[in-house]
Coordinates of C-alpha atoms in Angstrom, one line a residue:
X1 CA -0.1 0.0 -0.2
X2 CA 2.9 2.2 0.7
X3 CA 4.7 1.6 -2.4
X4 CA 1.0 2.4 -4.4
X5 CA 0.4 5.6 -2.6
X6 CA 4.4 6.5 -3.5
X7 CA 3.9 5.8 -7.2
X8 CA 0.7 8.1 -7.6
X9 CA 2.0 10.7 -5.8
X10 CA 5.7 10.4 -8.2
X11 CA 3.0 10.2 -11.1
X12 CA 1.2 13.5 -10.1
X13 CA 4.7 15.4 -10.0
X14 CA 5.7 14.3 -12.8
X15 CA 5.8 17.4 -15.4
X16 CA 4.7 16.9 -18.8
X17 CA 7.0 18.7 -21.0
X18 CA 9.6 17.3 -20.0
X19 CA 8.8 14.6 -18.3
X20 CA 10.8 15.7 -15.4
X21 CA 10.5 16.2 -11.6
X22 CA 10.9 19.3 -9.6
X23 CA 12.3 19.2 -6.1
X24 CA 14.3 22.1 -4.2
X25 CA 15.8 23.3 -7.3
X26 CA 16.3 20.3 -9.2
X27 CA 13.7 20.7 -11.7
X28 CA 14.9 19.1 -15.4
X29 CA 17.5 16.7 -13.7
X30 CA 18.4 13.8 -15.5
X31 CA 19.8 11.6 -12.0
X32 CA 16.4 12.5 -10.5
X33 CA 14.3 11.5 -13.2
X34 CA 16.2 8.1 -13.5
X35 CA 15.4 7.7 -10.0
X36 CA 12.0 8.0 -10.6
X37 CA 12.0 6.0 -13.3
X38 CA 13.2 2.9 -11.5
X39 CA 10.8 3.6 -9.1
X40 CA 8.5 3.0 -11.8
X41 CA 10.1 0.4 -13.0
X42 CA 10.5 -1.4 -9.6
X43 CA 6.4 -2.4 -9.4
X44 CA 6.9 -4.3 -12.9
X45 CA 6.3 -0.7 -15.1
X46 CA 8.1 -1.0 -18.2
X47 CA 8.2 2.1 -21.0
X48 CA 4.9 2.0 -22.7
X49 CA 4.1 -0.6 -20.4
X50 CA 2.1 -1.0 -17.3
X51 CA -0.1 1.3 -15.3
X52 CA 2.5 3.9 -15.7
X53 CA 3.9 2.8 -18.7
X54 CA 3.5 6.1 -19.9
X55 CA 5.5 7.7 -17.2
X56 CA 8.2 6.0 -17.5
X57 CA 8.6 6.5 -21.0
X58 CA 8.4 10.1 -20.4
X59 CA 11.3 9.4 -18.1
X60 CA 13.1 7.2 -20.4
X61 CA 12.8 10.0 -23.3
X62 CA 14.1 13.0 -21.1
X63 CA 17.3 10.5 -20.2
X64 CA 18.0 9.9 -23.5
X65 CA 17.9 13.6 -24.3
X66 CA 20.3 14.6 -21.8
X67 CA 23.1 12.3 -23.3
X68 CA 25.9 14.0 -24.7
X69 CA 28.5 13.0 -27.1
X70 CA 31.1 12.8 -24.8
X71 CA 28.7 10.1 -22.9
X72 CA 27.7 12.2 -20.0
X73 CA 24.2 12.1 -19.3
X74 CA 23.5 15.5 -17.3
X75 CA 20.2 18.2 -18.9
X76 CA 21.6 20.8 -16.2
X77 CA 24.8 22.7 -14.8
X78 CA 25.1 21.0 -11.5
X79 CA 28.4 21.3 -9.0
X80 CA 28.1 17.4 -9.3
X81 CA 26.9 16.0 -12.1
X82 CA 28.6 12.5 -11.8
X83 CA 26.2 11.8 -9.2
X84 CA 23.4 12.1 -11.6
X85 CA 25.4 10.2 -14.4
X86 CA 25.4 7.0 -11.8
X87 CA 22.1 7.0 -11.8
X88 CA 21.2 7.7 -15.4
X89 CA 23.5 5.4 -16.3
X90 CA 21.8 2.6 -13.7
X91 CA 18.4 3.7 -15.0
X92 CA 19.1 3.1 -18.8
X93 CA 21.3 -0.3 -17.4
X94 CA 17.8 -1.7 -16.2
X95 CA 15.5 -0.3 -19.2
X96 CA 17.8 -2.0 -21.7
X97 CA 18.1 -4.9 -19.8
X98 CA 14.5 -5.4 -20.0
X99 CA 13.7 -4.3 -23.2
X100 CA 16.7 -4.8 -25.3
X101 CA 16.1 -1.5 -26.9
X102 CA 19.1 -0.9 -29.4
X103 CA 18.5 3.2 -28.9
X104 CA 19.7 2.8 -25.2
X105 CA 22.4 0.1 -25.7
X106 CA 24.5 2.7 -27.8
X107 CA 24.1 5.6 -24.9
X108 CA 24.4 2.9 -22.5
X109 CA 27.8 2.1 -23.6
X110 CA 28.9 5.5 -24.0
X111 CA 27.7 6.3 -20.2
X112 CA 29.9 3.4 -19.2
X113 CA 32.8 4.2 -21.4
X114 CA 32.7 8.0 -19.4
X115 CA 32.6 6.2 -16.2
X116 CA 35.5 3.9 -16.9
X117 CA 37.5 7.3 -18.5
X118 CA 37.0 9.5 -15.4
X119 CA 38.0 7.2 -12.8
X120 CA 40.8 8.3 -10.6
X121 CA 44.4 6.9 -9.8
X122 CA 42.8 5.9 -6.5
X123 CA 40.2 3.8 -7.7
X124 CA 37.4 6.3 -7.5
X125 CA 34.9 8.9 -8.6
X126 CA 34.0 12.7 -7.3
X127 CA 31.6 15.3 -8.8
X128 CA 32.8 16.2 -12.1
X129 CA 33.7 13.9 -15.2
X130 CA 37.4 14.2 -14.6
X131 CA 40.1 11.5 -12.9
X132 CA 40.9 14.0 -10.5
X133 CA 39.7 13.3 -6.8
X134 CA 37.1 10.5 -5.4
X135 CA 34.7 10.0 -2.8
X136 CA 32.6 7.7 -1.8
X137 CA 29.4 8.5 -2.2
X138 CA 29.9 9.7 -6.0
X139 CA 31.7 6.4 -6.3
X140 CA 28.9 4.3 -5.2
X141 CA 26.7 6.1 -7.7
X142 CA 29.3 4.6 -10.8
X143 CA 29.7 1.2 -9.0
X144 CA 26.0 0.8 -9.1
X145 CA 25.4 1.9 -12.6
X146 CA 28.7 -0.5 -13.7
X147 CA 27.2 -3.2 -12.6
X148 CA 24.0 -2.9 -13.5
X149 CA 25.3 -2.5 -17.5
X150 CA 27.2 -5.5 -16.7
X151 CA 24.0 -7.4 -15.7
X152 CA 22.6 -6.6 -18.4
X153 CA 25.3 -7.6 -21.0
X154 CA 27.3 -4.1 -21.6
X155 CA 31.2 -4.8 -21.1
X156 CA 32.8 -3.6 -18.3
X157 CA 36.2 -3.5 -17.9
X158 CA 37.7 -6.0 -14.9
X159 CA 40.4 -3.4 -14.2
X160 CA 37.7 -0.4 -13.4
X161 CA 36.1 -2.8 -10.9
X162 CA 39.2 -4.2 -9.4
X163 CA 40.5 -0.2 -8.8
X164 CA 37.1 0.5 -7.4
X165 CA 37.0 -2.2 -4.6
X166 CA 40.4 -0.9 -4.1
X167 CA 39.1 2.8 -3.5
X168 CA 36.7 1.2 -1.2
X169 CA 38.7 -0.4 1.4
X170 CA 41.2 2.3 1.5
X171 CA 37.9 4.3 3.1
X172 CA 37.2 1.6 5.6
X173 CA 38.0 2.7 9.0
X174 CA 39.2 0.5 12.3
X175 CA 36.1 0.7 13.4
X176 CA 34.5 -1.0 10.2
X177 CA 32.6 1.9 9.4
X178 CA 33.7 4.1 6.0
X179 CA 34.7 7.0 5.4
X180 CA 33.8 10.0 2.9
X181 CA 37.2 9.8 1.5
X182 CA 40.1 7.3 1.2
X183 CA 42.3 7.1 4.4
X184 CA 45.8 6.9 2.7
X185 CA 46.5 10.9 3.2
X186 CA 45.4 11.1 6.5
X187 CA 42.5 13.1 5.6
X188 CA 39.4 10.2 5.5
X189 CA 37.4 11.4 7.6
X190 CA 35.5 9.2 10.6
X191 CA 33.0 6.9 10.0
X192 CA 29.3 7.4 9.2
X193 CA 26.4 5.0 8.7
X194 CA 25.2 6.2 5.0
X195 CA 29.1 6.0 3.9
X196 CA 29.4 2.8 5.5
X197 CA 26.3 1.8 3.6
X198 CA 27.7 3.0 0.4
X199 CA 30.8 0.8 1.4
X200 CA 29.5 -2.2 1.9
X201 CA 27.0 -2.0 -1.1
X202 CA 29.9 -1.1 -3.2
X203 CA 32.0 -4.4 -2.3
X204 CA 28.6 -6.8 -2.7
X205 CA 27.7 -5.0 -6.1
X206 CA 31.4 -6.0 -7.1

């Protein structure tokens, strides 16, 4: 019942043109639209199929329209487009895995290649699509996208995953929790519940 009410609420919040979701300054955001699409899909809806098939199709059309030639999926200027890129990659991977839509496959492959290309030397990712620094919150988003893509049959380089695991383990603290950044430089920070969930989930998906 809770899920049904949530999906009804999401459907009412979806705009028609473009088919996005506005929340606290994040209107027309590819990542948030992708997350909403995933919410509809978990209830058995697909693009054009199911009670919320129209809503999923709207999400898909918007996310595909946000795919750039570089592979980055971003629809607005954000301080951290890689968060949204990870969520959008996850969404496209789930759609492709369920439908086999070739128009989705090409853009998904480009999104995966961008993730692989922007992995930093430590093995993680951060806000911008450049291989400079990394944190655990952005890294988990990319790992989720890569795992879903691999499950859908898209090639993901083993080296990328091996290096991501090394980064996640470098964020682990003696108390068993995980910090925001790697501890190699001594500035990783203390353990937090959300960060630890991201660390454990990353290892699980890997």
